[in-house]
XYZ file of C-alpha atoms in Angstrom:
669
model
C 296.600 126.671 262.323
C 294.824 126.955 265.680
C 293.963 130.274 267.259
C 296.702 130.065 269.885
C 299.411 130.212 267.205
C 297.907 133.163 265.318
C 299.479 135.892 267.516
C 302.878 134.212 267.065
C 302.496 134.356 263.281
C 301.367 138.014 263.504
C 304.522 138.918 265.415
C 306.668 136.984 262.926
C 305.042 138.830 260.010
C 305.900 142.100 261.742
C 309.467 140.902 262.169
C 309.653 140.152 258.425
C 308.420 143.660 257.628
C 311.163 145.105 259.841
C 313.806 143.015 258.048
C 312.630 144.407 254.700
C 312.580 147.979 256.053
C 316.203 147.558 257.192
C 317.223 146.159 253.763
C 317.876 142.606 255.066
C 316.108 141.155 252.050
C 317.769 137.744 251.819
C 317.189 137.095 255.522
C 313.520 138.123 255.165
C 313.007 135.735 252.225
C 314.563 132.785 254.053
C 312.526 133.356 257.220
C 309.309 133.757 255.199
C 309.947 130.511 253.334
C 310.497 128.731 256.666
C 307.224 130.107 257.986
C 305.436 128.876 254.871
C 306.344 125.332 255.906
C 304.712 125.878 259.310
C 301.242 127.050 258.282
C 298.403 125.812 256.095
C 296.335 128.941 256.725
C 295.546 130.484 253.316
C 295.469 134.073 254.562
C 298.873 133.708 256.188
C 300.297 132.028 253.089
C 299.076 135.025 251.074
C 300.795 137.490 253.422
C 304.026 135.505 253.286
C 304.035 135.363 249.469
C 303.461 139.112 249.412
C 306.400 139.865 251.706
C 308.630 137.450 249.764
C 307.748 139.222 246.503
C 308.472 142.658 248.000
C 311.852 141.493 249.319
C 312.704 139.861 246.001
C 311.877 143.066 244.102
C 314.046 145.163 246.411
C 316.772 142.552 245.920
C 316.286 143.037 242.127
C 315.293 139.373 241.667
C 312.449 140.454 239.432
C 311.652 137.099 237.812
C 311.383 135.396 241.193
C 309.281 138.277 242.533
C 306.896 137.917 239.604
C 306.576 134.154 240.260
C 305.835 134.833 243.941
C 303.049 137.246 243.000
C 301.537 134.636 240.676
C 301.554 132.102 243.543
C 299.825 134.666 245.762
C 297.148 135.375 243.132
C 296.418 131.647 242.812
C 295.410 131.765 246.488
C 293.619 135.138 246.331
C 292.878 136.553 242.882
C 291.453 139.788 244.327
C 294.454 140.819 246.443
C 294.826 144.487 245.513
C 298.352 144.955 246.880
C 299.548 141.967 244.852
C 298.569 143.819 241.672
C 300.235 146.954 243.033
C 303.419 144.982 243.667
C 303.128 143.477 240.188
C 302.978 147.047 238.885
C 306.228 147.920 240.680
C 307.919 144.823 239.242
C 306.808 145.756 235.722
C 308.063 149.313 236.282
C 311.450 147.959 237.343
C 311.517 145.889 234.153
C 310.612 149.055 232.159
C 307.353 147.480 230.976
C 305.160 150.586 231.243
C 302.027 149.218 229.581
C 301.993 146.117 231.791
C 302.706 148.284 234.858
C 299.767 150.546 234.013
C 297.455 147.526 233.681
C 298.616 146.153 237.038
C 298.130 149.441 238.884
C 294.690 149.827 237.283
C 293.732 146.371 238.546
C 294.997 147.341 242.001
C 292.858 150.492 242.258
C 289.837 148.732 240.810
C 290.034 146.270 243.698
C 291.027 148.876 246.282
C 290.476 152.530 245.290
C 292.317 153.749 248.401
C 295.805 152.598 247.323
C 297.561 155.977 247.207
C 300.806 154.575 245.819
C 299.058 153.037 242.794
C 297.289 156.310 241.991
C 300.600 158.169 242.234
C 302.310 155.793 239.801
C 299.355 155.955 237.404
C 299.583 159.751 237.110
C 303.081 159.431 235.672
C 302.180 156.454 233.463
C 299.155 158.259 232.033
C 301.288 161.354 231.434
C 303.856 159.286 229.530
C 301.042 157.717 227.473
C 299.631 161.228 226.793
C 296.272 160.228 228.368
C 295.702 163.690 229.797
C 292.031 163.113 230.680
C 293.098 160.159 232.835
C 295.885 162.261 234.382
C 293.288 164.792 235.565
C 290.837 162.168 236.877
C 293.632 160.357 238.712
C 294.975 163.573 240.223
C 291.488 164.504 241.445
C 290.991 161.134 243.099
C 294.449 161.233 244.649
C 293.755 164.705 246.053
C 290.582 163.406 247.726
C 292.460 160.505 249.267
C 295.198 162.776 250.591
C 292.594 164.962 252.297
C 291.569 162.018 254.473
C 293.188 161.744 257.907
C 295.634 158.808 258.008
C 293.316 156.790 260.270
C 290.423 157.062 257.812
C 292.685 156.242 254.881
C 293.658 153.072 256.762
C 289.956 152.366 257.326
C 289.190 152.600 253.602
C 292.059 150.266 252.764
C 290.879 147.708 255.322
C 287.323 147.935 254.005
C 288.410 147.192 250.460
C 290.485 144.288 251.728
C 287.348 142.867 253.391
C 288.678 143.419 256.945
C 285.474 145.076 258.104
C 285.680 144.445 261.846
C 289.204 145.882 262.054
C 288.070 148.833 259.922
C 285.100 149.388 262.224
C 287.321 149.335 265.311
C 289.723 151.969 263.923
C 286.867 154.135 262.633
C 285.063 154.110 265.989
C 288.297 155.049 267.769
C 288.782 157.945 265.348
C 285.215 159.197 265.879
C 285.603 159.129 269.650
C 288.119 161.938 269.248
C 286.476 163.549 266.179
C 282.775 163.271 266.934
C 281.597 165.643 264.179
C 283.797 164.331 261.368
C 281.362 163.753 258.476
C 283.643 161.549 256.348
C 284.330 159.385 259.397
C 280.594 159.023 260.051
C 279.987 158.124 256.403
C 282.736 155.490 256.484
C 281.382 153.927 259.674
C 277.911 153.897 258.118
C 279.328 152.182 255.021
C 280.888 149.517 257.240
C 277.556 149.110 259.026
C 275.800 148.590 255.690
C 278.349 145.955 254.676
C 277.834 144.215 258.030
C 274.029 144.600 257.598
C 273.716 146.674 260.768
C 271.291 148.962 259.007
C 269.846 150.746 262.032
C 273.307 151.963 263.090
C 274.089 153.105 259.552
C 270.760 154.914 259.238
C 271.307 156.766 262.522
C 274.867 157.753 261.558
C 273.867 159.141 258.166
C 270.841 161.005 259.529
C 273.118 162.521 262.194
C 275.733 163.455 259.578
C 273.088 165.315 257.564
C 271.922 167.216 260.638
C 275.512 168.409 261.057
C 276.136 169.009 257.344
C 272.869 169.354 255.361
C 274.718 170.219 252.130
C 277.001 167.173 252.170
C 276.098 165.506 248.858
C 277.928 162.225 249.478
C 276.348 161.697 252.905
C 272.885 162.377 251.480
C 273.389 160.077 248.487
C 274.675 157.351 250.818
C 271.602 157.867 253.033
C 269.375 157.672 249.951
C 270.915 154.380 248.834
C 270.483 152.899 252.307
C 266.817 153.939 252.482
C 266.202 152.276 249.115
C 267.998 149.159 250.285
C 265.843 148.790 253.413
C 262.631 149.630 251.590
C 261.943 153.052 253.129
C 260.875 154.520 249.811
C 258.862 157.484 251.092
C 261.809 158.758 253.113
C 264.080 158.006 250.136
C 261.829 160.106 247.899
C 262.456 163.172 250.075
C 266.218 162.633 249.917
C 266.375 162.128 246.148
C 264.297 165.264 245.512
C 266.776 167.265 247.601
C 269.707 165.811 245.650
C 268.077 166.480 242.279
C 267.376 170.062 243.330
C 271.131 170.464 243.899
C 272.230 168.479 240.826
C 269.298 168.215 238.383
C 271.376 166.607 235.615
C 273.021 163.956 237.791
C 272.229 160.651 236.060
C 272.748 158.487 239.138
C 270.238 160.584 241.092
C 267.701 160.334 238.268
C 268.070 156.553 238.275
C 267.779 156.524 242.081
C 264.490 158.414 241.771
C 263.270 155.829 239.263
C 264.159 153.063 241.751
C 262.283 154.915 244.490
C 259.222 155.243 242.252
C 259.415 151.516 241.487
C 259.431 150.852 245.225
C 256.395 153.097 245.674
C 254.542 151.261 242.918
C 254.686 154.183 240.464
C 255.998 151.931 237.706
C 254.968 154.027 234.688
C 256.782 157.098 236.018
C 259.766 154.929 236.933
C 260.110 153.373 233.480
C 259.890 156.813 231.860
C 262.752 158.036 234.055
C 264.856 154.932 233.358
C 264.351 155.390 229.628
C 265.311 159.063 229.867
C 268.481 158.137 231.785
C 269.350 155.491 229.180
C 268.860 157.993 226.346
C 270.986 160.607 228.160
C 273.807 158.112 228.762
C 273.753 157.106 225.099
C 273.920 160.751 224.025
C 277.012 161.084 226.203
C 278.408 158.001 224.438
C 278.642 156.129 227.746
C 275.711 153.664 227.906
C 275.282 152.019 231.315
C 274.289 148.351 231.465
C 272.932 148.806 234.980
C 270.300 151.276 233.771
C 268.871 148.627 231.429
C 268.942 146.073 234.267
C 266.958 148.357 236.579
C 264.494 149.150 233.803
C 264.029 145.397 233.429
C 263.280 145.050 237.139
C 260.595 147.734 236.873
C 258.965 146.017 233.883
C 259.089 142.673 235.710
C 257.419 144.136 238.819
C 254.656 145.474 236.582
C 254.215 142.101 234.864
C 255.511 143.161 231.436
C 257.869 140.227 231.115
C 258.579 140.685 227.389
C 259.969 144.180 227.925
C 261.816 143.020 231.050
C 263.589 140.294 229.067
C 264.551 142.744 226.310
C 266.034 145.115 228.916
C 268.041 142.341 230.595
C 269.363 141.152 227.236
C 270.432 144.676 226.338
C 272.303 144.866 229.663
C 274.451 141.804 228.895
C 275.010 142.975 225.314
C 276.559 146.138 226.723
C 278.521 144.235 229.366
C 279.104 140.567 228.374
C 280.196 139.463 231.881
C 277.304 141.197 233.664
C 276.198 138.365 235.938
C 273.174 140.233 237.246
C 271.702 140.510 233.737
C 271.926 136.743 233.188
C 270.662 135.916 236.675
C 267.754 138.343 236.239
C 266.775 136.462 233.080
C 266.972 133.163 234.976
C 265.057 134.680 237.873
C 262.009 135.369 235.705
C 261.574 131.574 236.119
C 259.998 131.433 232.627
C 262.955 132.460 230.420
C 264.861 129.773 228.498
C 268.504 130.393 227.589
C 269.816 129.718 224.087
C 272.899 127.606 223.373
C 274.819 130.801 222.614
C 273.844 132.374 225.931
C 274.896 129.283 227.901
C 278.259 129.294 226.128
C 278.679 132.994 226.861
C 277.898 132.489 230.562
C 280.416 129.665 230.851
C 283.098 131.621 229.005
C 282.562 134.722 231.131
C 282.567 132.983 234.515
C 286.127 131.765 233.903
C 287.509 135.223 233.097
C 290.512 136.250 235.169
C 289.695 139.183 237.424
C 285.912 138.745 237.148
C 284.135 140.224 240.170
C 282.949 137.628 242.678
C 279.344 138.826 242.458
C 279.281 138.354 238.680
C 280.852 134.911 238.985
C 278.251 133.795 241.548
C 275.351 135.123 239.477
C 276.654 133.424 236.331
C 276.895 130.066 238.135
C 273.309 130.319 239.407
C 272.014 131.383 235.988
C 273.885 128.503 234.318
C 272.351 126.110 236.840
C 268.861 127.310 235.930
C 269.655 126.989 232.208
C 270.712 123.351 232.595
C 267.817 122.517 234.900
C 265.380 123.778 232.274
C 267.072 121.404 229.819
C 266.685 118.531 232.295
C 270.472 118.145 232.538
C 270.249 117.837 236.286
C 273.790 116.773 237.209
C 275.286 119.680 235.269
C 272.674 121.990 236.792
C 273.561 120.869 240.311
C 277.280 121.410 239.677
C 276.583 125.001 238.673
C 274.256 125.610 241.622
C 276.850 124.077 243.948
C 279.645 126.270 242.576
C 277.543 129.414 243.036
C 276.466 128.407 246.532
C 279.998 127.536 247.615
C 281.291 130.944 246.511
C 278.427 132.812 248.161
C 278.689 130.783 251.379
C 282.433 131.445 251.644
C 281.827 135.147 251.025
C 278.972 135.855 253.445
C 280.461 134.245 256.555
C 277.072 132.979 257.782
C 277.010 131.084 261.086
C 273.927 128.859 261.574
C 274.718 128.617 265.295
C 273.660 132.255 265.721
C 270.207 131.553 264.267
C 269.796 128.525 266.507
C 270.797 130.711 269.457
C 268.215 133.341 268.460
C 265.538 130.648 268.354
C 266.621 129.330 271.766
C 266.392 132.856 273.220
C 262.898 133.381 271.783
C 261.789 130.099 273.365
C 263.440 131.004 276.668
C 262.017 134.515 277.072
C 258.744 134.535 275.112
C 256.845 132.559 277.722
C 253.145 132.268 278.550
C 253.840 134.586 281.500
C 255.201 137.293 279.188
C 252.011 137.337 277.118
C 249.794 137.066 280.206
C 251.486 140.050 281.866
C 252.164 142.220 278.805
C 249.875 140.908 276.076
C 247.275 143.711 276.316
C 249.639 146.692 276.001
C 249.985 146.942 272.226
C 248.021 148.810 269.564
C 244.656 147.222 268.805
C 244.797 147.956 265.065
C 243.630 144.921 263.023
C 245.245 146.189 259.791
C 248.298 143.940 259.256
C 248.336 140.398 257.923
C 251.845 138.955 258.306
C 252.838 136.058 256.036
C 255.891 134.349 257.520
C 257.924 131.207 256.967
C 260.890 130.293 254.830
C 261.548 131.877 251.456
C 260.392 129.786 248.479
C 257.661 128.221 250.648
C 254.747 129.725 248.710
C 254.373 133.032 250.548
C 254.087 135.056 247.320
C 251.213 132.823 246.203
C 249.369 133.354 249.509
C 249.986 137.086 249.261
C 248.632 137.165 245.706
C 245.508 135.249 246.772
C 244.784 137.572 249.702
C 245.748 140.730 247.790
C 243.122 139.766 245.196
C 240.467 140.471 247.877
C 238.845 143.904 247.751
C 239.588 144.498 251.450
C 243.313 143.701 251.338
C 246.320 145.588 249.957
C 249.404 143.653 248.934
C 252.656 145.489 249.680
C 256.081 143.805 249.740
C 258.605 142.278 252.141
C 258.693 145.100 254.665
C 261.765 145.557 256.892
C 260.009 147.328 259.770
C 259.705 144.437 262.228
C 263.282 143.325 261.531
C 264.441 146.908 262.067
C 262.594 147.157 265.389
C 264.073 143.833 266.537
C 267.549 145.079 265.600
C 267.050 148.267 267.642
C 265.827 146.263 270.630
C 268.736 143.866 270.274
C 271.312 146.628 270.587
C 275.037 146.114 270.215
C 276.450 146.829 273.677
C 278.346 144.142 275.567
C 277.853 141.573 272.809
C 281.517 140.631 272.909
C 281.280 139.873 276.631
C 277.782 138.394 276.654
C 276.790 135.968 273.896
C 273.122 136.573 274.726
C 271.668 139.753 273.213
C 269.363 142.208 275.012
C 266.396 141.192 272.855
C 264.090 139.298 273.415
C 264.962 139.284 277.122
C 264.134 142.993 277.354
C 260.529 142.398 276.233
C 259.956 141.622 279.915
C 261.664 144.838 281.005
C 260.923 147.761 278.656
C 258.352 150.373 279.633
C 254.766 149.173 279.060
C 253.824 152.222 276.968
C 256.495 151.337 274.403
C 254.456 148.441 273.010
C 251.614 150.670 271.808
C 254.143 153.208 270.554
C 255.954 150.535 268.523
C 252.652 149.299 267.104
C 251.619 152.814 266.057
C 255.054 153.377 264.545
C 254.645 150.240 262.426
C 251.218 151.367 261.169
C 252.498 154.875 260.405
C 255.693 153.779 258.635
C 253.925 151.206 256.445
C 251.096 153.546 255.397
C 253.039 154.606 252.320
C 252.879 151.076 250.842
C 249.099 150.829 251.195
C 246.217 151.982 249.063
C 242.657 152.278 250.381
C 241.902 148.792 251.735
C 241.417 148.364 255.504
C 243.876 145.436 255.683
C 247.361 145.014 254.236
C 250.012 142.306 253.953
C 253.620 142.257 255.132
C 255.219 139.147 253.627
C 258.714 139.356 255.107
C 259.356 135.617 255.720
C 262.010 136.191 258.410
C 259.368 137.709 260.699
C 258.676 134.188 262.001
C 261.559 134.867 264.392
C 259.644 137.805 265.891
C 256.047 136.605 266.246
C 256.260 137.232 269.997
C 257.228 140.857 269.363
C 254.421 141.236 266.800
C 251.895 139.839 269.308
C 253.003 142.361 271.943
C 252.851 145.443 269.708
C 249.926 144.421 267.430
C 247.785 141.876 269.314
C 245.012 141.965 266.676
C 247.302 141.321 263.707
C 246.826 138.112 261.751
C 249.789 135.820 261.106
C 249.839 133.139 258.422
C 252.682 130.607 258.326
C 253.386 129.654 254.695
C 254.803 126.157 255.030
C 256.186 123.822 252.401
C 257.463 120.249 252.666
C 261.069 120.253 253.875
C 262.963 118.872 250.864
C 261.027 120.938 248.321
C 261.362 124.116 250.399
C 265.030 123.723 251.255
C 266.215 122.770 247.793
C 264.175 125.553 246.195
C 265.993 127.958 248.526
C 269.373 126.395 247.700
C 269.010 127.083 243.973
C 267.802 130.660 244.521
C 270.263 133.552 244.668
C 268.614 136.083 246.968
C 269.208 139.819 246.847
C 270.065 139.720 250.568
C 268.888 138.526 253.952
C 268.791 134.744 253.389
C 272.425 133.838 253.995
C 271.487 130.442 255.461
C 270.411 129.182 252.027
C 273.856 128.686 250.445
C 274.815 125.466 252.189
C 272.728 122.279 252.318
C 273.466 121.551 255.966
C 272.797 125.149 257.003
C 269.478 125.319 255.190
C 268.380 122.028 256.761
C 269.291 123.234 260.254
C 267.507 126.531 259.585
C 264.350 124.653 258.576
C 264.531 122.590 261.766
C 265.015 125.729 263.864
C 262.002 127.290 262.126
C 259.826 124.235 262.936
C 260.976 124.356 266.555
C 260.093 128.025 266.930
C 256.730 127.732 265.159
C 255.832 124.871 267.507
C 256.723 127.164 270.407
C 254.477 129.967 269.102
C 251.607 127.495 268.722
C 252.124 126.469 272.344
C 252.380 129.912 273.950
C 250.058 131.751 271.523
C 247.392 129.185 270.621
C 245.371 130.025 267.485
C 247.360 133.227 266.862
C 249.063 131.715 263.789
C 247.358 129.913 260.886
C 249.577 127.333 259.164
C 248.900 126.914 255.446
C 250.724 124.083 253.696
C 251.734 124.790 250.110
C 250.896 121.239 249.052
C 247.349 121.653 250.432
C 246.920 124.866 248.437
C 248.026 123.065 245.284
C 245.717 120.082 245.948
C 242.603 121.982 247.042
C 242.829 125.707 246.381
C 239.300 126.695 247.347
C 239.359 125.020 250.760
C 242.624 126.752 251.706
C 241.442 130.119 250.338
C 238.302 129.910 252.496
C 240.417 128.933 255.548
C 242.613 132.010 255.120
C 239.705 134.372 254.521
C 237.848 133.021 257.571
C 240.976 133.444 259.682
C 241.311 137.054 258.524
C 237.609 137.761 259.128
C 236.911 138.299 255.417
C 233.989 137.294 253.225
C 234.714 134.919 250.339
C 235.390 136.598 246.983
C 235.819 134.731 243.687
C 238.748 136.992 242.794
C 240.847 135.131 245.374
C 240.449 131.907 243.381
C 241.214 133.842 240.185
C 244.332 135.363 241.777
C 246.406 135.020 238.599
C 244.212 137.653 236.920
C 244.943 140.292 239.551
C 247.042 143.185 238.246
C 249.536 144.408 240.832
C 253.244 145.067 241.223
C 255.191 142.084 242.563
C 258.903 142.255 243.382
C 259.752 138.728 244.501
C 261.307 135.866 242.482
C 257.889 134.174 242.170
C 256.278 137.171 240.450
C 255.751 135.419 237.120
C 254.646 132.146 238.674
C 251.762 133.728 240.613
C 250.522 135.417 237.455
C 249.643 131.944 236.154
C 246.975 129.493 237.338
C 248.152 127.164 240.090
C 250.292 124.240 238.986
C 251.725 121.148 240.631
C 254.936 120.643 238.683
C 257.187 122.382 241.254
C 256.251 120.244 244.261
C 258.565 117.351 243.360
C 261.312 119.114 241.374
C 263.861 118.353 244.069
C 263.683 114.634 243.264
C 265.603 115.235 240.030
C 268.539 116.235 242.258
C 268.013 113.678 245.023
C 271.319 111.881 244.477
C 273.153 115.131 245.368
C 271.113 116.013 248.462
C 272.372 113.523 251.057
C 273.688 116.247 253.437
C 270.273 117.923 253.433
C 268.341 114.674 253.933
C 270.609 113.765 256.835
C 269.949 117.036 258.689
C 266.206 116.779 258.027
C 266.161 113.119 259.193
C 264.695 111.951 255.882
C 265.521 108.450 254.650
């Protein structure tokens, strides 16, 4: 259905709702069935099935109502109100156990469904589950304390209608500027939309207004961990633990913070204490074992990491993250039993989308390791298709960002404003595409006595987001940044540079130089040049097919949404080449390109090139990089702890018959 007919359908849906409210059930059903013939839009079909089922239930046509709900769930298996309606149908049929299951599924998908919670109180009371009665009553009381507008916001959020939820929440806050729950909800929407700077500002403001608000502070803590601001997160978690010293989730959060700060031994001790405490309470948590595994993996203790991941899936057989974490060690090999378990679990009804995606990617890796490449590609494709449909990525926006960088980051900009930044030589930025060999280059350079390795730091991306702003974006497709690099006050460049040095100090040790290996920073090399003119930038480049396919079969934690579609990843690679060519033109010799294939073929020559570029003396430790002991938190962590190998450079050829869309975009015969 085209966009011009959508408002018509919206008004017809409203008309159907009015027919049901006025008890004209038969008329509502007939009109809905007619509308079903006029649209192929899945979302509208779902809404029509829902209204048909409601009308049929009110009409006491319970069997037909149940069939309608099943048709709806075939189109959208995570539709919370469908399960709520199923609960009402089961209640009408006096099937209390089935009704309870349906309402429980509804609130699991959407915890803000007041009606489901209300029905569950009575069902739990009838089943003499008094503990559940109390928990349900407590949750219901919290929901009823919310203003109606915010309750609507929570429902929309759980239904995935984030932009509508954001609109209502902002309207509410315009009239209730100091409403803490409203600020927390808007921040949560911002986090879901990956507008982290807005969310961070909202939560910091909420805590200024209400310093004792535990939920706001815990939400702020989780955001700081997510964006890698571990020192700030440490302050927040200490405050929370002072208030609630026995809170297990806060203890685990502190362990995650310590992992981020490189204090792995302390972190693993805390994880183990949390695991022991949860077991004493007879409620072991699979996620605690998973996070313990991540800490061991960062440290390089892969045997203990594997044991922790395996324990996680033993506790929770459909825990996709546990299986994907095993696959993501890159060295683990799945047993026949594990492959069978993954395949059985990924077909479970009601399985969370995240688990399903992770299980598909892990299964793909399992089959690839067995050289069953067609089966491996099918699994990778299934995982990518689900993730691509979920994240709503639009490659056109990246291509527009690249076009704007080319348009505004001109030779004149750097001639007029290129001497205003901070002259600190400390940072070495490694940029490029993920899976292009950046972790290997980082490990080589971090093996030098004068260089600290850190992690993928979010600071430059955060600064770019603040400069981009959000005002007038609906009216003007072009954002404020990078155009405003020509307009902002000259003193800001040095201030931004100093801010970067100050904020990243926590990740460093004693070396004079340090590495930021956030690959996406290639989009912001102009900004880096203006705020840190003496920084060094190394472009980690890999041949297009090898790089793109390696990205396609990798499930990233976040931030690489372009990688889940072969055409998108090819266009992203082309946009990257275009922008890097532009930087070479307007900033000659500012960026050193290092090809992964050259590193594999002649390690010493490329190591000396990089060290010369960074103004560093040659050290043998850089050639013996695999012996360097340091914490590494990227997917390649185990690979760079081994001597260099060539086997990965041509792996994509095993899948070549499936990669026609990628080859077409990359103009490869």
